[in-house]
Amino acid sequence: MSQAPPTLRVPMNDLARGIARDRDVLQAAFDAVLDSGQLVLGPQTTRFEEQLAALSGVEFAVGVASGTDALELAIRATMPEGRRVVLTAANAGGYTSTAARRAGFDVRYADVDPVSLCLSAGSAAPYLDDGVGVVVVTHLYGNLTDIRELVADCHSRGILVVEDCAQAIGASLNGRPAGGSGDAGTISFYPTKNLGAVGDGGAIVTSNSEIAERVTLLRQYGWQPRYRVAVPGGVNSRLDELQAAFLLARLDRLPEHNARRRSIIARYEHSALGGRLLVLPAAGEHHSAHLAVVRTDDRDDARGWFAERGISTDIHFPFPDHEQPGFEAAPVSLPETERASREVFSLPCFPELTDAEIEAVCDAIKEYA
Ligand SMILES: *Cc1c(COP(=O)(O)O)cnc(C)c1O
């Protein structure tokens, strides 16, 4: 018997809702920038960088044009002299691979921990050698993974650690906010992220003054002073003054929005208890609940079930980096990464979902069981 056509459609995301809610503050931010006449690296960017550093529990934040640029500049600024390899996970959407390749470095992949789906000291250990200069840990789906042991191992070998916090802004673990446990952290303000701009944006956060200074030079041609290229590898990657103003206008509500995301995932998790879907838990301050991710061994069947009920789903991420033709990776076997890439899919999770929409997803989860 076929399902009656769904009356409610639940989208994966709907940015128009957040824009409608924030319209007045965004408009005021826009007007303030126009009135100031300062359009690049002005007072809004400085103020946003100060507030972002405070939120991240670090001394410095440097705004750049995107999360991928933040990764590229952070990798350039942390790679020790004489080393060439960036070690990372292959399940995090390929952003680190893109950034490391653009910086001219080689990329090596380690498998992930089967539960956190993030790099761990144990999963990275077999791949660390004297060529590795930087390890990039992605806090996947917003789950701030404990990297203390990994950082200690890396530092004992002269390797620096960059945390990709694109999905984890606002989370904190053991009293340390995202980006405060490695040598530097990177953030994306892509519109669907937990703190979204009205366009592209990114930032590097760090308490290391040398790294902060280096990325500050790199984001503006390597100039020091103006028009004198003091360091190699500089680019034009500045956070727009307008985007900084929009981000300042939205920053206050980040904790509330992260809490709302966590409550959505908690309801999905509860609905899935005892069934065929495993909803990855996101309860607690260590999780920004960026994505509501489900694991199942029959993904096509499950996604079809939700689609029939008008519920959109997506896969984060369907192609592991080491299998992407464009990354030209050396052959490597990463069983946990490969298994997860076949099993995961994401359900709608954004703060502006209505209770009726959340309920519809919960009902579909329960019925699928
Ligand atoms: C979105 C994202 C990025 C890239 O950010 P952009 O601003 O889109 O360049 C990097 N890493 C992760 C884990 C992301 O989710």
PDB file of C-alpha atoms in Angstrom, residues 117-323:
ATOM      1  CA  LEU A 117      34.164   9.541  13.628  1.00  0.00           C
ATOM      2  CA  CYS A 118      37.034  11.958  14.333  1.00  0.00           C
ATOM      3  CA  LEU A 119      40.803  11.460  14.382  1.00  0.00           C
ATOM      4  CA  SER A 120      42.141  10.222  17.709  1.00  0.00           C
ATOM      5  CA  ALA A 121      45.595   9.639  19.146  1.00  0.00           C
ATOM      6  CA  GLY A 122      45.166   5.937  18.388  1.00  0.00           C
ATOM      7  CA  SER A 123      43.863   6.334  14.850  1.00  0.00           C
ATOM      8  CA  ALA A 124      46.530   8.885  13.877  1.00  0.00           C
ATOM      9  CA  ALA A 125      49.523   7.127  15.446  1.00  0.00           C
ATOM     10  CA  PRO A 126      50.316   4.701  12.573  1.00  0.00           C
ATOM     11  CA  TYR A 127      50.518   7.604  10.120  1.00  0.00           C
ATOM     12  CA  LEU A 128      52.786   9.982  12.035  1.00  0.00           C
ATOM     13  CA  ASP A 129      56.399  10.285  10.903  1.00  0.00           C
ATOM     14  CA  ASP A 130      59.019  13.005  10.468  1.00  0.00           C
ATOM     15  CA  GLY A 131      57.424  14.265   7.265  1.00  0.00           C
ATOM     16  CA  VAL A 132      54.160  15.184   8.957  1.00  0.00           C
ATOM     17  CA  GLY A 133      54.139  18.829  10.038  1.00  0.00           C
ATOM     18  CA  VAL A 134      50.481  19.547  10.698  1.00  0.00           C
ATOM     19  CA  VAL A 135      47.552  17.386  11.808  1.00  0.00           C
ATOM     20  CA  VAL A 136      44.107  18.802  11.065  1.00  0.00           C
ATOM     21  CA  VAL A 137      41.349  17.415  13.302  1.00  0.00           C
ATOM     22  CA  THR A 138      37.798  18.093  12.147  1.00  0.00           C
ATOM     23  CA  HIS A 139      35.232  18.203  14.946  1.00  0.00           C
ATOM     24  CA  LEU A 140      32.776  16.376  12.728  1.00  0.00           C
ATOM     25  CA  TYR A 141      29.064  17.223  12.873  1.00  0.00           C
ATOM     26  CA  GLY A 142      29.795  19.630  15.746  1.00  0.00           C
ATOM     27  CA  ASN A 143      31.096  16.991  18.166  1.00  0.00           C
ATOM     28  CA  LEU A 144      34.071  18.529  19.953  1.00  0.00           C
ATOM     29  CA  THR A 145      36.318  15.504  20.215  1.00  0.00           C
ATOM     30  CA  ASP A 146      38.876  15.208  23.023  1.00  0.00           C
ATOM     31  CA  ILE A 147      42.256  15.868  21.394  1.00  0.00           C
ATOM     32  CA  ARG A 148      44.452  16.220  24.487  1.00  0.00           C
ATOM     33  CA  GLU A 149      46.315  12.942  23.924  1.00  0.00           C
ATOM     34  CA  LEU A 150      46.661  13.564  20.186  1.00  0.00           C
ATOM     35  CA  VAL A 151      48.034  17.071  20.785  1.00  0.00           C
ATOM     36  CA  ALA A 152      50.546  15.724  23.324  1.00  0.00           C
ATOM     37  CA  ASP A 153      51.710  13.014  20.877  1.00  0.00           C
ATOM     38  CA  CYS A 154      51.991  15.535  18.047  1.00  0.00           C
ATOM     39  CA  HIS A 155      53.884  18.107  20.082  1.00  0.00           C
ATOM     40  CA  SER A 156      56.356  15.483  21.244  1.00  0.00           C
ATOM     41  CA  ARG A 157      57.157  14.952  17.543  1.00  0.00           C
ATOM     42  CA  GLY A 158      57.287  18.634  16.571  1.00  0.00           C
ATOM     43  CA  ILE A 159      53.902  18.437  14.814  1.00  0.00           C
ATOM     44  CA  LEU A 160      51.327  21.218  15.168  1.00  0.00           C
ATOM     45  CA  VAL A 161      47.579  20.642  15.443  1.00  0.00           C
ATOM     46  CA  VAL A 162      44.869  22.647  13.695  1.00  0.00           C
ATOM     47  CA  GLU A 163      41.257  22.106  14.778  1.00  0.00           C
ATOM     48  CA  ASP A 164      38.676  22.502  12.026  1.00  0.00           C
ATOM     49  CA  CYS A 165      35.780  23.994  14.000  1.00  0.00           C
ATOM     50  CA  ALA A 166      33.630  24.862  10.981  1.00  0.00           C
ATOM     51  CA  GLN A 167      30.847  22.692  12.403  1.00  0.00           C
ATOM     52  CA  ALA A 168      31.582  23.081  16.116  1.00  0.00           C
ATOM     53  CA  ILE A 169      31.446  26.804  16.923  1.00  0.00           C
ATOM     54  CA  GLY A 170      29.967  27.414  20.343  1.00  0.00           C
ATOM     55  CA  ALA A 171      30.761  23.934  21.686  1.00  0.00           C
ATOM     56  CA  SER A 172      33.135  23.457  24.605  1.00  0.00           C
ATOM     57  CA  LEU A 173      34.772  20.455  26.244  1.00  0.00           C
ATOM     58  CA  ASN A 174      36.393  20.394  29.693  1.00  0.00           C
ATOM     59  CA  GLY A 175      35.853  24.153  29.845  1.00  0.00           C
ATOM     60  CA  ARG A 176      37.683  24.754  26.564  1.00  0.00           C
ATOM     61  CA  PRO A 177      35.739  26.192  23.626  1.00  0.00           C
ATOM     62  CA  ALA A 178      36.164  24.864  20.083  1.00  0.00           C
ATOM     63  CA  GLY A 179      39.517  25.951  18.689  1.00  0.00           C
ATOM     64  CA  GLY A 180      41.184  26.383  22.064  1.00  0.00           C
ATOM     65  CA  SER A 181      42.843  22.968  22.419  1.00  0.00           C
ATOM     66  CA  GLY A 182      45.101  22.822  19.373  1.00  0.00           C
ATOM     67  CA  ASP A 183      47.667  25.311  18.094  1.00  0.00           C
ATOM     68  CA  ALA A 184      45.025  27.041  15.985  1.00  0.00           C
ATOM     69  CA  GLY A 185      41.361  26.593  15.125  1.00  0.00           C
ATOM     70  CA  THR A 186      39.492  27.423  11.939  1.00  0.00           C
ATOM     71  CA  ILE A 187      35.878  28.475  11.582  1.00  0.00           C
ATOM     72  CA  SER A 188      33.484  28.890   8.656  1.00  0.00           C
ATOM     73  CA  PHE A 189      30.587  31.327   8.503  1.00  0.00           C
ATOM     74  CA  TYR A 190      29.071  29.776   5.399  1.00  0.00           C
ATOM     75  CA  PRO A 191      25.340  30.542   5.657  1.00  0.00           C
ATOM     76  CA  THR A 192      24.268  27.059   6.769  1.00  0.00           C
ATOM     77  CA  LYS A 193      26.825  26.886   9.602  1.00  0.00           C
ATOM     78  CA  ASN A 194      25.734  27.427  13.216  1.00  0.00           C
ATOM     79  CA  LEU A 195      26.901  31.044  12.990  1.00  0.00           C
ATOM     80  CA  GLY A 196      26.118  31.944   9.391  1.00  0.00           C
ATOM     81  CA  ALA A 197      27.019  35.086   7.483  1.00  0.00           C
ATOM     82  CA  VAL A 198      24.970  36.494   4.599  1.00  0.00           C
ATOM     83  CA  GLY A 199      27.528  35.066   2.214  1.00  0.00           C
ATOM     84  CA  ASP A 200      30.998  33.634   2.778  1.00  0.00           C
ATOM     85  CA  GLY A 201      33.319  34.186   5.719  1.00  0.00           C
ATOM     86  CA  GLY A 202      35.805  32.406   7.948  1.00  0.00           C
ATOM     87  CA  ALA A 203      38.289  32.929  10.763  1.00  0.00           C
ATOM     88  CA  ILE A 204      41.384  31.539  12.425  1.00  0.00           C
ATOM     89  CA  VAL A 205      41.503  31.491  16.227  1.00  0.00           C
ATOM     90  CA  THR A 206      44.666  30.947  18.270  1.00  0.00           C
ATOM     91  CA  SER A 207      46.485  31.951  21.428  1.00  0.00           C
ATOM     92  CA  ASN A 208      49.843  31.691  19.665  1.00  0.00           C
ATOM     93  CA  SER A 209      50.910  35.243  18.776  1.00  0.00           C
ATOM     94  CA  GLU A 210      53.303  34.088  16.028  1.00  0.00           C
ATOM     95  CA  ILE A 211      50.587  32.107  14.274  1.00  0.00           C
ATOM     96  CA  ALA A 212      48.152  35.017  14.656  1.00  0.00           C
ATOM     97  CA  GLU A 213      50.672  37.410  13.174  1.00  0.00           C
ATOM     98  CA  ARG A 214      51.504  35.088  10.288  1.00  0.00           C
ATOM     99  CA  VAL A 215      47.873  34.533   9.250  1.00  0.00           C
ATOM    100  CA  THR A 216      47.250  38.278   9.588  1.00  0.00           C
ATOM    101  CA  LEU A 217      50.047  38.893   7.066  1.00  0.00           C
ATOM    102  CA  LEU A 218      49.006  36.014   4.815  1.00  0.00           C
ATOM    103  CA  ARG A 219      45.397  37.185   4.501  1.00  0.00           C
ATOM    104  CA  GLN A 220      46.632  40.433   2.935  1.00  0.00           C
ATOM    105  CA  TYR A 221      49.312  39.549   0.346  1.00  0.00           C
ATOM    106  CA  GLY A 222      52.000  38.935   2.989  1.00  0.00           C
ATOM    107  CA  TRP A 223      52.396  42.693   3.343  1.00  0.00           C
ATOM    108  CA  GLN A 224      54.424  44.226   6.144  1.00  0.00           C
ATOM    109  CA  PRO A 225      54.318  47.128   6.000  1.00  0.00           C
ATOM    110  CA  ARG A 226      51.757  47.926   3.326  1.00  0.00           C
ATOM    111  CA  TYR A 227      52.918  47.133  -0.239  1.00  0.00           C
ATOM    112  CA  ARG A 228      56.039  45.296   0.996  1.00  0.00           C
ATOM    113  CA  VAL A 229      55.660  41.534   0.638  1.00  0.00           C
ATOM    114  CA  ALA A 230      57.420  40.304   3.757  1.00  0.00           C
ATOM    115  CA  VAL A 231      56.361  36.639   3.768  1.00  0.00           C
ATOM    116  CA  PRO A 232      55.691  34.168   0.934  1.00  0.00           C
ATOM    117  CA  GLY A 233      52.311  32.574   0.335  1.00  0.00           C
ATOM    118  CA  GLY A 234      50.181  35.656   0.918  1.00  0.00           C
ATOM    119  CA  VAL A 235      46.725  35.914  -0.654  1.00  0.00           C
ATOM    120  CA  ASN A 236      43.777  38.251  -0.618  1.00  0.00           C
ATOM    121  CA  SER A 237      41.418  36.686   1.898  1.00  0.00           C
ATOM    122  CA  ARG A 238      39.822  39.246   4.166  1.00  0.00           C
ATOM    123  CA  LEU A 239      36.548  38.986   6.043  1.00  0.00           C
ATOM    124  CA  ASP A 240      34.207  41.561   4.510  1.00  0.00           C
ATOM    125  CA  GLU A 241      33.239  44.427   6.767  1.00  0.00           C
ATOM    126  CA  LEU A 242      29.588  43.793   5.902  1.00  0.00           C
ATOM    127  CA  GLN A 243      29.858  40.129   6.826  1.00  0.00           C
ATOM    128  CA  ALA A 244      31.575  41.040  10.098  1.00  0.00           C
ATOM    129  CA  ALA A 245      28.680  43.380  10.904  1.00  0.00           C
ATOM    130  CA  PHE A 246      26.112  40.665  10.070  1.00  0.00           C
ATOM    131  CA  LEU A 247      28.004  38.159  12.217  1.00  0.00           C
ATOM    132  CA  LEU A 248      28.152  40.594  15.150  1.00  0.00           C
ATOM    133  CA  ALA A 249      24.404  41.039  14.838  1.00  0.00           C
ATOM    134  CA  ARG A 250      23.883  37.266  15.046  1.00  0.00           C
ATOM    135  CA  LEU A 251      26.531  36.289  17.576  1.00  0.00           C
ATOM    136  CA  ASP A 252      24.359  36.768  20.679  1.00  0.00           C
ATOM    137  CA  ARG A 253      21.899  34.097  19.657  1.00  0.00           C
ATOM    138  CA  LEU A 254      24.446  31.373  18.916  1.00  0.00           C
ATOM    139  CA  PRO A 255      24.097  29.639  22.328  1.00  0.00           C
ATOM    140  CA  GLU A 256      20.299  29.650  22.056  1.00  0.00           C
ATOM    141  CA  HIS A 257      20.448  28.277  18.515  1.00  0.00           C
ATOM    142  CA  ASN A 258      22.930  25.556  19.433  1.00  0.00           C
ATOM    143  CA  ALA A 259      20.648  24.536  22.322  1.00  0.00           C
ATOM    144  CA  ARG A 260      17.699  24.381  19.943  1.00  0.00           C
ATOM    145  CA  ARG A 261      19.688  22.181  17.547  1.00  0.00           C
ATOM    146  CA  ARG A 262      20.626  19.865  20.426  1.00  0.00           C
ATOM    147  CA  SER A 263      16.992  19.574  21.495  1.00  0.00           C
ATOM    148  CA  ILE A 264      15.984  18.620  17.934  1.00  0.00           C
ATOM    149  CA  ILE A 265      18.566  15.840  17.815  1.00  0.00           C
ATOM    150  CA  ALA A 266      17.540  14.668  21.307  1.00  0.00           C
ATOM    151  CA  ARG A 267      13.985  14.228  20.046  1.00  0.00           C
ATOM    152  CA  TYR A 268      15.166  12.296  16.986  1.00  0.00           C
ATOM    153  CA  GLU A 269      17.384  10.154  19.203  1.00  0.00           C
ATOM    154  CA  HIS A 270      14.508   9.391  21.549  1.00  0.00           C
ATOM    155  CA  SER A 271      12.230   8.495  18.621  1.00  0.00           C
ATOM    156  CA  ALA A 272      14.839   6.090  17.244  1.00  0.00           C
ATOM    157  CA  LEU A 273      15.343   4.111  20.473  1.00  0.00           C
ATOM    158  CA  GLY A 274      15.149   0.384  19.849  1.00  0.00           C
ATOM    159  CA  GLY A 275      14.722   0.838  16.100  1.00  0.00           C
ATOM    160  CA  ARG A 276      16.851   0.311  13.001  1.00  0.00           C
ATOM    161  CA  LEU A 277      18.290   3.829  12.899  1.00  0.00           C
ATOM    162  CA  LEU A 278      21.107   4.996  15.136  1.00  0.00           C
ATOM    163  CA  VAL A 279      20.875   8.738  15.691  1.00  0.00           C
ATOM    164  CA  LEU A 280      24.316   9.999  16.714  1.00  0.00           C
ATOM    165  CA  PRO A 281      23.849  11.678  20.113  1.00  0.00           C
ATOM    166  CA  ALA A 282      24.506  15.402  20.458  1.00  0.00           C
ATOM    167  CA  ALA A 283      23.577  16.110  24.070  1.00  0.00           C
ATOM    168  CA  GLY A 284      25.848  18.359  26.092  1.00  0.00           C
ATOM    169  CA  GLU A 285      27.953  21.466  25.722  1.00  0.00           C
ATOM    170  CA  HIS A 286      30.661  19.593  23.823  1.00  0.00           C
ATOM    171  CA  HIS A 287      28.308  19.363  20.829  1.00  0.00           C
ATOM    172  CA  SER A 288      27.067  22.187  18.623  1.00  0.00           C
ATOM    173  CA  ALA A 289      24.574  19.800  16.970  1.00  0.00           C
ATOM    174  CA  HIS A 290      25.429  21.140  13.538  1.00  0.00           C
ATOM    175  CA  LEU A 291      23.999  18.082  11.796  1.00  0.00           C
ATOM    176  CA  ALA A 292      21.500  15.392  12.830  1.00  0.00           C
ATOM    177  CA  VAL A 293      23.321  12.318  11.578  1.00  0.00           C
ATOM    178  CA  VAL A 294      21.882   8.807  11.420  1.00  0.00           C
ATOM    179  CA  ARG A 295      23.690   5.532  10.788  1.00  0.00           C
ATOM    180  CA  THR A 296      22.021   2.543   9.205  1.00  0.00           C
ATOM    181  CA  ASP A 297      23.085  -0.419   7.113  1.00  0.00           C
ATOM    182  CA  ASP A 298      20.317   0.186   4.574  1.00  0.00           C
ATOM    183  CA  ARG A 299      20.687   3.848   3.774  1.00  0.00           C
ATOM    184  CA  ASP A 300      18.887   3.928   0.433  1.00  0.00           C
ATOM    185  CA  ASP A 301      15.856   2.269   1.964  1.00  0.00           C
ATOM    186  CA  ALA A 302      15.834   4.656   4.941  1.00  0.00           C
ATOM    187  CA  ARG A 303      16.268   7.789   2.831  1.00  0.00           C
ATOM    188  CA  GLY A 304      13.477   6.594   0.536  1.00  0.00           C
ATOM    189  CA  TRP A 305      11.200   6.207   3.564  1.00  0.00           C
ATOM    190  CA  PHE A 306      11.774   9.822   4.600  1.00  0.00           C
ATOM    191  CA  ALA A 307      11.490  11.111   1.034  1.00  0.00           C
ATOM    192  CA  GLU A 308       8.055   9.469   0.657  1.00  0.00           C
ATOM    193  CA  ARG A 309       6.974  11.444   3.708  1.00  0.00           C
ATOM    194  CA  GLY A 310       8.198  14.758   2.357  1.00  0.00           C
ATOM    195  CA  ILE A 311      11.263  14.832   4.603  1.00  0.00           C
ATOM    196  CA  SER A 312      14.507  15.886   2.935  1.00  0.00           C
ATOM    197  CA  THR A 313      17.747  14.132   3.797  1.00  0.00           C
ATOM    198  CA  ASP A 314      21.342  14.534   2.696  1.00  0.00           C
ATOM    199  CA  ILE A 315      24.664  12.702   3.110  1.00  0.00           C
ATOM    200  CA  HIS A 316      27.632  14.235   4.949  1.00  0.00           C
ATOM    201  CA  PHE A 317      29.714  13.111   3.234  1.00  0.00           C
ATOM    202  CA  PRO A 318      29.189  10.562   0.460  1.00  0.00           C
ATOM    203  CA  PHE A 319      32.727  10.482  -1.010  1.00  0.00           C
ATOM    204  CA  PRO A 320      35.732  10.013   1.280  1.00  0.00           C
ATOM    205  CA  ASP A 321      38.702  12.164   0.282  1.00  0.00           C
ATOM    206  CA  HIS A 322      40.986   9.218  -0.484  1.00  0.00           C
ATOM    207  CA  GLU A 323      38.487   8.045  -3.125  1.00  0.00           C
TER     208      GLU A 323
END
